[in-house]
Coordinates of C-alpha atoms and ligand atoms in Angstrom, one line a residue:
Chain R
M1 CA 24.6 40.7 -131.4
L2 CA 23.6 44.5 -130.3
I3 CA 25.1 45.4 -126.7
L4 CA 23.5 48.7 -125.0
H5 CA 24.7 50.1 -121.9
C6 CA 21.3 50.6 -119.6
P7 CA 21.8 54.1 -118.2
Y8 CA 19.5 52.9 -115.3
C9 CA 20.9 50.0 -114.1
G10 CA 24.5 50.4 -115.4
V11 CA 24.2 46.9 -116.9
M12 CA 25.9 46.4 -120.4
A13 CA 22.8 44.5 -121.8
D14 CA 22.9 42.0 -124.8
E15 CA 20.3 42.3 -127.3
T16 CA 18.5 39.4 -125.9
E17 CA 17.8 41.1 -122.6
L18 CA 16.3 44.0 -124.5
H19 CA 13.4 45.1 -126.2
G20 CA 13.1 47.7 -129.2
G21 CA 10.6 49.9 -128.8
G22 CA 10.8 51.8 -132.2
E23 CA 11.5 55.6 -132.8
A24 CA 12.4 57.9 -129.9
H25 CA 11.2 61.5 -129.3
L26 CA 7.8 61.0 -130.9
T27 CA 5.1 63.7 -130.5
R28 CA 1.9 61.8 -129.7
H29 CA -0.7 63.7 -131.3
G30 CA -4.0 63.0 -130.1
P31 CA -7.7 64.0 -130.4
G32 CA -8.0 67.6 -132.1
S33 CA -5.1 67.2 -134.1
S34 CA -4.7 67.3 -138.1
D35 CA -4.8 64.1 -139.8
E36 CA -1.6 64.7 -141.5
D37 CA -0.1 64.6 -137.8
F38 CA -2.1 61.6 -136.6
H39 CA -1.1 60.0 -139.5
D40 CA 2.4 60.7 -139.2
Y41 CA 2.8 60.1 -135.5
L42 CA 1.5 56.3 -135.9
F43 CA 3.1 55.4 -139.0
A44 CA 5.6 57.6 -141.0
K45 CA 8.6 56.7 -138.7
E46 CA 11.9 57.6 -139.2
N47 CA 13.7 55.2 -141.4
P48 CA 17.1 56.6 -141.8
R49 CA 20.1 54.6 -143.3
G50 CA 22.8 56.4 -140.7
V51 CA 22.1 58.1 -137.3
H52 CA 19.2 57.0 -135.4
F53 CA 17.4 57.5 -132.2
E54 CA 15.5 54.8 -130.9
R55 CA 13.5 53.3 -127.7
W56 CA 14.6 50.4 -126.0
R57 CA 13.5 48.4 -122.6
H58 CA 15.4 46.7 -120.6
V59 CA 12.9 43.9 -120.3
Q60 CA 15.0 41.2 -118.6
G61 CA 16.4 43.4 -116.2
C62 CA 15.5 46.6 -114.5
G63 CA 12.3 46.8 -117.0
K64 CA 12.6 50.5 -117.4
W65 CA 12.6 52.2 -121.1
F66 CA 15.6 54.2 -121.9
H67 CA 16.7 56.1 -125.5
A68 CA 19.8 55.0 -127.5
A69 CA 21.5 56.7 -130.7
R70 CA 22.9 54.4 -133.1
D71 CA 23.7 54.2 -136.9
T72 CA 21.5 51.7 -138.7
A73 CA 23.9 51.3 -141.3
T74 CA 27.2 50.4 -139.5
L75 CA 25.3 49.4 -135.8
E76 CA 27.6 51.5 -134.1
V77 CA 26.0 53.1 -130.8
F78 CA 27.2 56.6 -129.9
G79 CA 25.1 56.4 -126.6
T80 CA 22.0 55.6 -124.0
Y81 CA 20.6 58.0 -122.1
P82 CA 17.4 58.0 -120.0
A83 CA 13.8 58.4 -121.6
Q84 CA 12.9 61.2 -119.5
T85 CA 13.7 64.1 -122.0
T86 CA 12.1 65.2 -125.2
E87 CA 15.3 65.7 -127.3
P88 CA 18.6 64.1 -127.1
P89 CA 21.2 65.1 -124.4
K90 CA 23.8 67.4 -125.7
A91 CA 26.4 65.1 -124.8
I92 CA 25.0 62.2 -127.2
R93 CA 24.7 65.0 -130.1
K94 CA 28.3 65.9 -129.9
A95 CA 29.7 62.4 -129.8
I96 CA 27.5 62.1 -132.8
T97 CA 29.1 64.7 -134.3
A98 CA 32.5 63.9 -133.7
K99 CA 31.5 60.6 -135.7
R100 CA 29.2 61.7 -138.2
P101 CA 30.0 65.4 -138.9
G102 CA 26.7 67.5 -140.4
W103 CA 24.3 64.8 -139.2
T104 CA 20.8 65.8 -138.6
W105 CA 17.8 63.5 -137.6
R106 CA 14.2 65.5 -137.7
G107 CA 14.5 68.5 -135.7
F108 CA 17.8 67.6 -134.0
S109 CA 21.6 68.0 -135.3
D110 CA 25.0 69.1 -134.3
P111 CA 24.4 71.2 -130.7
A112 CA 27.3 73.7 -132.1
K113 CA 25.0 75.0 -134.7
Chain J
M1 CA 18.2 37.1 -178.6
R2 CA 19.1 33.2 -179.4
R3 CA 16.5 30.9 -178.0
Y4 CA 17.4 28.2 -175.5
S5 CA 15.9 24.8 -176.4
A6 CA 16.9 21.3 -176.2
F7 CA 18.0 21.7 -180.0
A8 CA 20.4 24.7 -178.7
I9 CA 22.0 22.8 -175.9
A10 CA 22.8 20.0 -178.6
R11 CA 24.0 22.4 -180.7
E12 CA 26.3 24.1 -178.3
A13 CA 27.6 20.7 -176.7
A14 CA 28.8 19.9 -180.6
R15 CA 31.0 22.9 -180.4
Y16 CA 32.5 23.4 -177.0
H17 CA 29.5 25.9 -175.8
S18 CA 31.2 28.7 -177.7
G19 CA 28.2 30.2 -179.0
W20 CA 25.9 31.3 -175.7
G21 CA 26.7 34.5 -176.0
K22 CA 25.6 37.0 -173.2
A23 CA 21.8 36.7 -172.0
W24 CA 21.8 40.4 -171.4
S25 CA 23.9 43.7 -172.7
S26 CA 25.3 46.5 -170.2
P27 CA 25.1 49.6 -172.2
E28 CA 26.1 52.9 -171.0
P29 CA 23.2 55.1 -170.2
K30 CA 21.4 57.5 -172.5
K31 CA 20.4 61.0 -172.0
K32 CA 17.1 60.3 -171.9
Y33 CA 14.2 57.5 -171.3
D34 CA 10.6 57.7 -171.0
V35 CA 10.8 55.3 -167.7
I36 CA 13.6 54.6 -165.7
I37 CA 13.2 52.0 -162.9
V38 CA 15.3 52.3 -159.9
G39 CA 16.2 48.6 -158.5
A40 CA 17.1 45.9 -160.6
G41 CA 15.4 43.3 -158.2
G42 CA 12.8 40.8 -159.3
H43 CA 10.2 43.4 -158.6
G44 CA 12.0 46.1 -161.0
L45 CA 12.6 44.1 -163.6
A46 CA 9.2 42.6 -163.7
T47 CA 7.8 46.1 -164.0
A48 CA 9.8 46.7 -166.7
F49 CA 9.1 43.6 -168.6
Y50 CA 5.5 44.3 -168.5
L51 CA 5.6 48.0 -169.4
G52 CA 7.2 46.3 -172.6
R53 CA 5.3 43.7 -173.3
N54 CA 1.5 44.8 -172.0
F55 CA 2.2 48.4 -173.1
G56 CA 4.7 48.7 -175.7
I57 CA 7.1 51.0 -173.7
T58 CA 10.5 49.8 -174.3
N59 CA 12.4 53.5 -173.8
V60 CA 13.4 51.9 -170.6
A61 CA 16.2 51.9 -168.2
V62 CA 16.6 49.6 -165.1
I63 CA 19.2 51.2 -162.6
E64 CA 21.1 49.0 -160.0
K65 CA 23.4 50.3 -157.3
G66 CA 24.8 46.8 -157.4
W67 CA 24.6 43.9 -159.2
L68 CA 21.0 42.6 -160.6
G69 CA 19.5 40.3 -158.1
G70 CA 21.8 40.9 -155.3
G71 CA 19.1 42.5 -153.3
N72 CA 16.5 40.4 -151.8
T73 CA 15.6 38.8 -154.6
G74 CA 18.8 36.9 -154.4
R75 CA 18.4 36.3 -150.8
N76 CA 15.1 35.0 -149.9
T77 CA 13.9 31.5 -149.5
T78 CA 11.7 31.0 -152.5
I79 CA 8.5 30.5 -150.9
I80 CA 5.2 31.2 -153.6
R81 CA 2.1 30.9 -152.1
S82 CA -1.6 32.9 -152.4
N83 CA -3.5 31.8 -149.3
Y84 CA -4.0 35.4 -148.1
L85 CA -6.9 36.5 -145.7
Q86 CA -7.8 39.7 -147.6
D87 CA -9.3 40.5 -151.0
P88 CA -6.5 42.8 -152.8
S89 CA -4.2 40.8 -151.4
A90 CA -5.4 37.6 -152.5
A91 CA -6.0 39.4 -156.0
I92 CA -2.7 40.6 -156.2
Y93 CA -0.9 37.2 -155.1
E94 CA -2.9 35.0 -156.7
K95 CA -2.4 36.9 -159.9
S96 CA 1.4 36.2 -159.4
R97 CA 1.3 32.4 -158.5
S98 CA -0.6 32.0 -161.6
L99 CA 2.1 34.0 -164.1
Y100 CA 4.7 31.9 -162.3
E101 CA 3.0 28.7 -163.6
T102 CA 3.6 29.6 -167.4
M103 CA 6.8 32.0 -166.5
S104 CA 9.7 29.4 -167.7
Q105 CA 8.0 29.6 -171.3
D106 CA 6.7 33.4 -171.0
L107 CA 10.5 34.2 -170.4
N108 CA 12.3 31.3 -172.4
Y109 CA 14.4 31.0 -168.9
N110 CA 14.0 27.8 -166.9
V111 CA 13.1 29.3 -163.3
M112 CA 12.2 25.8 -161.9
F113 CA 8.8 26.9 -160.8
S114 CA 7.9 23.9 -158.5
P115 CA 4.3 23.7 -157.5
R116 CA 5.0 21.1 -154.6
G117 CA 2.9 22.4 -152.3
V118 CA 2.8 24.7 -149.0
M119 CA 1.6 23.7 -145.6
M120 CA 1.4 26.3 -142.8
L121 CA 1.1 24.4 -139.5
A122 CA -1.6 25.3 -137.0
Q123 CA -0.1 24.8 -133.5
T124 CA -2.4 26.7 -131.1
Q125 CA -6.3 26.9 -131.2
A126 CA -5.8 30.5 -132.0
E127 CA -3.9 29.4 -135.3
V128 CA -6.5 26.6 -136.2
R129 CA -9.4 29.4 -136.1
G130 CA -7.2 31.4 -138.1
Y131 CA -6.5 29.2 -140.9
L132 CA -10.3 27.8 -140.8
R133 CA -10.9 31.5 -141.6
T134 CA -8.5 31.5 -144.3
A135 CA -9.7 28.6 -146.0
Q136 CA -13.2 30.0 -146.3
A137 CA -11.9 33.2 -147.5
N138 CA -9.4 31.8 -150.1
A139 CA -12.5 29.7 -151.3
L140 CA -14.4 32.9 -151.9
Q141 CA -11.6 34.3 -153.6
G142 CA -11.1 31.5 -155.4
V143 CA -7.7 30.5 -154.4
S144 CA -7.6 26.8 -153.8
T145 CA -6.4 26.0 -150.3
R146 CA -7.9 23.7 -147.6
F147 CA -7.1 22.9 -143.9
I148 CA -6.1 19.7 -143.2
Q149 CA -5.8 17.3 -140.1
P150 CA -2.9 16.2 -138.5
A151 CA -3.0 12.6 -140.1
E152 CA -2.7 14.1 -143.5
V153 CA 0.0 16.3 -142.0
K154 CA 2.0 13.2 -141.5
K155 CA 1.3 11.6 -144.9
L156 CA 2.5 14.6 -146.4
V157 CA 5.2 15.4 -144.3
P158 CA 6.9 11.8 -142.8
I159 CA 9.5 13.5 -141.2
I160 CA 7.5 15.6 -139.2
N161 CA 7.0 15.3 -135.6
L162 CA 3.5 15.7 -134.6
D163 CA 3.4 15.4 -130.6
G164 CA 5.7 18.4 -130.4
P165 CA 6.3 18.8 -126.3
R166 CA 5.0 22.2 -126.4
Y167 CA 3.2 22.8 -129.6
P168 CA 1.5 19.7 -131.2
V169 CA 0.3 20.0 -134.9
L170 CA -3.5 20.3 -134.7
G171 CA -3.7 21.0 -138.2
A172 CA -2.3 22.8 -141.1
L173 CA -3.7 25.2 -143.9
W174 CA -2.7 23.4 -147.3
Q175 CA -2.3 25.3 -151.0
D176 CA -1.2 22.4 -153.1
R177 CA -0.5 24.7 -155.9
A178 CA 1.7 26.9 -154.1
G179 CA 6.0 25.9 -154.2
T180 CA 8.9 27.4 -154.8
A181 CA 11.2 28.7 -157.6
R182 CA 14.8 29.4 -158.3
H183 CA 15.0 33.3 -157.1
D184 CA 18.0 34.2 -159.2
A185 CA 16.5 32.5 -162.5
V186 CA 13.7 34.9 -161.9
A187 CA 15.8 38.3 -162.0
W188 CA 18.1 36.6 -164.8
G189 CA 14.7 35.7 -167.1
Y190 CA 13.2 39.0 -166.9
A191 CA 16.8 40.6 -167.2
R192 CA 17.5 38.8 -170.6
A193 CA 13.8 39.6 -171.7
C194 CA 13.9 43.4 -171.0
S195 CA 17.3 43.4 -172.9
D196 CA 15.8 41.4 -175.7
M197 CA 12.9 44.1 -176.0
G198 CA 15.8 47.0 -176.2
M199 CA 15.7 48.2 -172.6
D200 CA 18.8 49.1 -170.9
I201 CA 19.9 47.6 -167.4
I202 CA 22.8 49.5 -165.9
Q203 CA 24.5 47.9 -163.1
Q204 CA 26.9 49.3 -160.8
C205 CA 24.9 52.8 -160.5
E206 CA 23.5 54.3 -157.7
V207 CA 20.3 56.6 -158.0
T208 CA 21.4 59.5 -155.8
A209 CA 19.0 61.8 -156.3
V210 CA 15.6 62.5 -158.0
R211 CA 15.4 66.1 -159.6
R212 CA 12.1 67.8 -159.8
E213 CA 10.6 70.6 -161.4
G214 CA 7.4 72.5 -160.5
G215 CA 6.4 69.1 -158.4
R216 CA 6.8 66.9 -161.5
V217 CA 10.2 64.6 -161.9
V218 CA 12.2 65.4 -164.6
G219 CA 14.9 62.9 -164.0
V220 CA 17.9 61.5 -161.9
D221 CA 21.3 62.1 -161.0
T222 CA 23.0 58.6 -160.5
T223 CA 27.0 57.6 -160.1
K224 CA 27.1 57.5 -164.0
G225 CA 25.7 61.2 -164.5
A226 CA 22.4 62.8 -164.8
I227 CA 19.8 61.0 -166.7
D228 CA 16.2 62.7 -168.0
C229 CA 13.1 60.6 -167.9
D230 CA 8.9 61.3 -167.6
K231 CA 8.1 58.8 -165.2
L232 CA 9.8 57.0 -162.1
G233 CA 9.7 54.0 -160.9
I234 CA 11.2 53.4 -157.5
V235 CA 11.4 49.6 -156.5
V236 CA 14.6 48.9 -154.1
A237 CA 12.6 47.1 -151.1
G238 CA 15.0 47.8 -148.5
N239 CA 16.2 50.9 -149.5
S240 CA 12.4 52.4 -150.1
G241 CA 12.9 55.0 -147.2
V242 CA 16.2 56.2 -148.3
M243 CA 14.8 56.7 -151.9
A244 CA 11.7 58.4 -151.3
E245 CA 13.5 60.8 -149.2
R246 CA 15.9 61.8 -152.4
A247 CA 12.7 62.2 -154.0
G248 CA 11.1 64.4 -151.1
F249 CA 8.3 62.3 -149.8
R250 CA 8.1 60.0 -146.6
L251 CA 7.1 56.6 -146.4
P252 CA 5.2 54.6 -144.1
I253 CA 7.8 51.8 -143.9
E254 CA 10.9 50.6 -141.7
S255 CA 13.8 48.6 -142.5
V256 CA 15.0 45.8 -140.7
A257 CA 17.2 42.4 -141.1
L258 CA 15.7 39.3 -142.0
Q259 CA 18.0 35.9 -142.0
A260 CA 17.9 32.6 -143.8
L261 CA 20.6 29.8 -143.8
V262 CA 20.8 26.5 -145.5
S263 CA 22.1 23.0 -144.6
E264 CA 24.6 20.6 -146.1
P265 CA 22.7 19.0 -148.8
I266 CA 21.2 15.8 -148.1
K267 CA 18.9 12.9 -149.6
P268 CA 15.5 13.8 -150.5
C269 CA 13.4 14.1 -147.1
M270 CA 10.8 16.5 -147.7
D271 CA 8.9 17.3 -150.8
V272 CA 6.8 20.2 -149.5
V273 CA 7.4 23.7 -148.2
V274 CA 6.1 23.6 -144.3
M275 CA 6.0 26.7 -142.3
A276 CA 5.6 26.7 -138.8
N277 CA 4.8 30.5 -137.5
T278 CA 4.0 29.8 -133.8
V279 CA 7.5 28.5 -132.7
H280 CA 8.6 30.6 -136.2
G281 CA 10.7 28.9 -138.7
Y282 CA 10.2 27.5 -142.1
M283 CA 12.0 24.8 -144.1
S284 CA 11.7 23.5 -147.7
Q285 CA 14.7 21.3 -149.7
S286 CA 16.4 22.7 -152.9
D287 CA 16.7 20.8 -155.8
K288 CA 20.4 20.5 -154.6
G289 CA 19.4 18.8 -151.6
E290 CA 20.0 21.6 -149.1
M291 CA 17.4 22.2 -146.4
V292 CA 16.4 25.8 -146.9
I293 CA 15.6 27.5 -143.8
G294 CA 13.9 31.1 -142.5
G295 CA 12.6 32.4 -139.2
G296 CA 11.5 35.8 -137.8
A297 CA 12.8 39.4 -138.5
D298 CA 15.3 40.9 -136.5
G299 CA 13.9 43.7 -134.0
F300 CA 15.3 46.5 -135.1
N301 CA 16.2 49.0 -137.7
N302 CA 19.0 48.0 -139.7
Y303 CA 20.4 48.2 -143.1
T304 CA 23.6 46.1 -142.7
Q305 CA 22.2 42.7 -144.6
R306 CA 23.3 40.8 -141.6
G307 CA 21.4 39.9 -138.5
S308 CA 21.7 38.9 -134.5
F309 CA 22.9 35.4 -134.2
H310 CA 20.1 34.6 -131.7
H311 CA 17.7 34.6 -134.2
I312 CA 18.9 31.8 -136.0
E313 CA 19.2 30.0 -133.0
E314 CA 15.6 30.4 -132.1
T315 CA 14.8 29.5 -135.9
V316 CA 16.7 26.1 -135.6
R317 CA 15.8 25.3 -132.2
A318 CA 12.0 25.6 -133.4
L319 CA 12.9 23.3 -136.3
V320 CA 14.7 20.9 -134.2
E321 CA 11.3 20.4 -132.2
T322 CA 9.4 20.1 -135.3
F323 CA 11.7 17.7 -137.5
P324 CA 14.0 16.1 -134.8
M325 CA 16.1 14.4 -137.7
V326 CA 17.6 17.9 -138.6
S327 CA 19.5 18.2 -135.4
R328 CA 22.4 16.7 -136.7
L329 CA 22.5 18.5 -140.0
K330 CA 25.7 20.7 -140.6
M331 CA 24.5 24.3 -141.7
L332 CA 26.5 25.8 -144.9
R333 CA 25.7 29.4 -145.0
Q334 CA 23.6 32.0 -143.6
W335 CA 23.2 35.7 -144.8
G336 CA 20.5 38.4 -144.2
G337 CA 18.6 41.0 -146.4
I338 CA 16.8 44.3 -145.8
V339 CA 13.4 44.1 -145.5
D340 CA 10.5 47.0 -145.8
M341 CA 7.8 46.8 -143.6
T342 CA 4.5 48.3 -143.3
G343 CA 2.0 48.7 -140.7
D344 CA -0.4 46.2 -142.1
R345 CA 2.4 44.1 -143.4
S346 CA 0.9 44.7 -147.0
P347 CA 2.9 46.1 -149.9
I348 CA 2.7 49.8 -151.4
L349 CA 2.0 50.3 -155.1
S350 CA 1.2 54.1 -155.7
K351 CA 1.5 57.2 -156.9
T352 CA 3.7 59.7 -155.0
P353 CA 3.3 63.3 -154.0
V354 CA 5.5 63.8 -156.9
E355 CA 4.2 63.6 -160.3
G356 CA 5.6 61.0 -162.0
V357 CA 7.1 59.0 -159.4
F358 CA 5.6 55.5 -158.4
I359 CA 6.4 53.5 -155.5
N360 CA 6.4 49.7 -155.4
G361 CA 7.6 48.3 -151.9
G362 CA 6.6 47.5 -148.5
W363 CA 6.7 43.7 -149.5
G364 CA 8.5 43.0 -146.5
T365 CA 9.2 39.6 -145.5
G366 CA 7.2 38.2 -148.1
G367 CA 7.4 39.7 -152.0
F368 CA 9.5 37.0 -153.9
K369 CA 6.1 35.2 -154.5
A370 CA 4.6 38.3 -155.9
T371 CA 7.4 39.0 -158.4
P372 CA 5.3 38.5 -161.7
G373 CA 2.2 40.2 -160.2
S374 CA 4.0 43.0 -158.5
G375 CA 5.8 43.8 -162.2
W376 CA 2.2 43.3 -163.9
A377 CA 0.3 45.8 -161.6
M378 CA 3.1 48.2 -161.6
A379 CA 3.4 48.0 -165.1
E380 CA -0.4 49.0 -165.6
L381 CA -0.3 51.4 -162.9
M382 CA 2.5 53.6 -164.4
A383 CA 1.2 53.2 -168.2
K384 CA -2.3 54.3 -167.3
G385 CA -2.3 56.0 -164.3
H386 CA -4.0 53.2 -162.2
S387 CA -4.3 49.4 -161.9
P388 CA -7.6 47.6 -160.3
L389 CA -4.9 45.4 -158.7
T390 CA -2.9 48.2 -157.0
D391 CA -6.0 50.2 -156.0
E392 CA -6.0 49.4 -152.6
F393 CA -2.3 49.4 -152.0
S394 CA -2.0 53.4 -152.3
M395 CA 0.7 54.9 -149.7
W396 CA -2.3 57.1 -148.1
R397 CA -4.4 54.2 -146.8
F398 CA -3.0 54.4 -143.5
K399 CA -4.5 58.0 -143.0
E400 CA -8.0 56.8 -144.2
G401 CA -7.4 54.0 -141.7
K402 CA -8.3 51.2 -144.8
F403 CA -5.3 48.5 -143.7
I404 CA -5.2 45.4 -145.8
D405 CA -4.1 43.8 -142.5
E406 CA -2.3 40.6 -143.3
S407 CA -0.6 40.1 -140.0
V408 CA -2.0 37.0 -139.4
A409 CA -1.6 35.5 -142.6
A410 CA 2.3 36.7 -142.5
G411 CA 2.9 35.9 -138.8
V412 CA 6.5 34.7 -139.6
A413 CA 8.5 36.1 -142.4
H414 CA 8.2 34.7 -145.7
Ligands
FAD501 C1 15.8 36.3 -146.1 C2 14.9 36.5 -146.5 C3 13.8 35.5 -147.0 C4 12.6 36.0 -147.6 N1 12.0 34.7 -148.1 C5 11.1 34.9 -148.8 C6 9.9 33.8 -149.2 O1 10.2 32.6 -148.8 N2 9.1 33.9 -150.0 C7 8.9 35.4 -150.7 O2 7.5 35.7 -151.3 N3 9.5 36.5 -150.1 C8 10.6 36.3 -149.3 N4 11.3 37.4 -149.0 C9 11.1 38.8 -149.6 C10 11.5 38.9 -150.7 O3 12.8 38.7 -151.0 C11 11.4 40.5 -151.1 O4 10.4 40.8 -150.5 C12 11.5 40.6 -152.8 O5 12.3 39.8 -153.3 C13 11.6 41.8 -153.0 O6 12.2 42.2 -154.4 P1 12.7 43.7 -155.0 O7 13.0 43.3 -156.1 O8 11.4 44.3 -154.8 O9 13.8 44.1 -154.2 P2 15.5 43.8 -154.2 O10 15.8 42.2 -154.7 O11 15.7 44.1 -152.7 O12 15.9 44.9 -155.1 C14 15.9 46.0 -154.8 C15 16.9 46.7 -155.5 O13 17.1 47.9 -155.8 C16 18.7 48.2 -155.5 N5 18.6 49.5 -155.2 C17 18.6 50.1 -154.1 N6 19.0 51.5 -153.6 C18 19.0 51.9 -154.9 C19 19.5 53.0 -155.5 N7 19.6 54.2 -155.2 N8 19.8 53.3 -156.7 C20 20.2 51.8 -157.5 N9 19.5 50.8 -156.8 C21 19.2 50.8 -155.7 C22 19.0 47.5 -154.6 O14 20.7 47.3 -154.9 C23 18.1 46.0 -155.0 O15 19.1 45.2 -155.7 C24 12.4 37.1 -148.3 C25 13.3 38.2 -147.8 C26 14.5 37.7 -147.4 C27 15.8 38.8 -147.1
ZN502 ZN1 18.3 48.4 -117.0

């Protein structure tokens, strides 16, 4: 069972309390964008074997959306953080670097670089 | 290759089974092949088989990072059916189902195809309407299915509880030519036939990179060294995204865990496959007597080949409501596989941005049934550059809005 810390209400929430919302930090391309960008936004999701950033909702708790940084090959959780951001906070990126040196995910990587 | 037959069994019985020989050889890789297939699951092996059988292309290697058939091919619940909604799906799944009918003879290998019938229960009014529509669509597609009433459901499945407290059975979509087959045997049978045609099946060898020159594939790097090829087929199910990245392109696919479980063996009690999509559970009985059980996929990206326990609980809860007698059964084993999900729940059989590289993936929770048809179509695509069975399943269909929407027909994992 996946257990994630809800950064809003502070609860360590079981997976059964949560709802996965897919890839985090999407740029929502809309009308006027190129076909490529619109397609990639809707369908070409990141699907890494390793470090991944995703959205979760604390449905059976406070009801709020937050973000999690996780390893899809080990189920290790590097940290969670509020959703009001367009990029993972430095502390989270550092925590990932400590365990997965050299990681990258879309445009993001080790904050020291 | 020595043929398997009743005579061979008698011959071997008379000499203590000393003469069977290996079913396939395990050679070291050559420097170059005309075609390399990545992934020795059922689909990869079937692709190789039909490249040889239908197109005479036998300078082929199938490269597998683990053991052949150890991916989803050896982890699925073996349901075979072709009662999909959209025409392109009906074409490839029905082709596949029909190939299963003669597979044991074609491969000289008993794959235990058992056309015992598959029943999809309708437990809401929306499902009744949905399956009535599917039955009509199937009639137009030449796929034999029909909508049956609760009394007939009970006659076919005496252990079912029609008046479930929450979701009474209102009818079912019934395909009497659908059924099950022995999953390992499908992989083993193809492997033996491929080996017999002179193809190399290379196990314990991971493809780590796709070498390209001027936008064209020239070979692969593997844990057993570099191997050249003219054409490359990527047939790696849950690892499609990983392999696509190694080839330099992206796929509209996400990987999640899907679980299944089997009970202790019991006396025969159910001789059809029953799927209950609303309550998320399905069940059949294996020839050994085990109840084979599956349910819905887990809800987040995962490569660990294991899932969350609460999904098992949900599945079993649904089945206890539907089949009260299973409440006393002990479960023997549970496992997970990584399934490759697309946005419209239909597969991708396609050329790719890299010249000479072809992809076959996105079968998600329901590709075992498609194994022979997928191999047939993929071989044609790779040999001729196009196949009538794959045209609609291009990886670019999402951009064009040409979805092959099977989210209704495949409402639950199977
Ligand atoms: C629990 C469960 C139940 C299911 N139930 C059903 C069902 O009832 N009916 C149905 O029709 N379908 C079902 N499915 C789906 C079905 O199992 C799959 O769609 C199908 O088996 C996929 O076959 P494949 O040959 O494409 O993949 P696989 O059998 O997974 O083969 C892919 C192979 O590629 C190898 N590979 C990956 N990466 C590399 C690499 N880099 N280098 C070399 N090799 C690599 C893997 O090791 C693997 O052996 C189920 C799946 C699961 C998990
Ligand atoms: Zn909360």
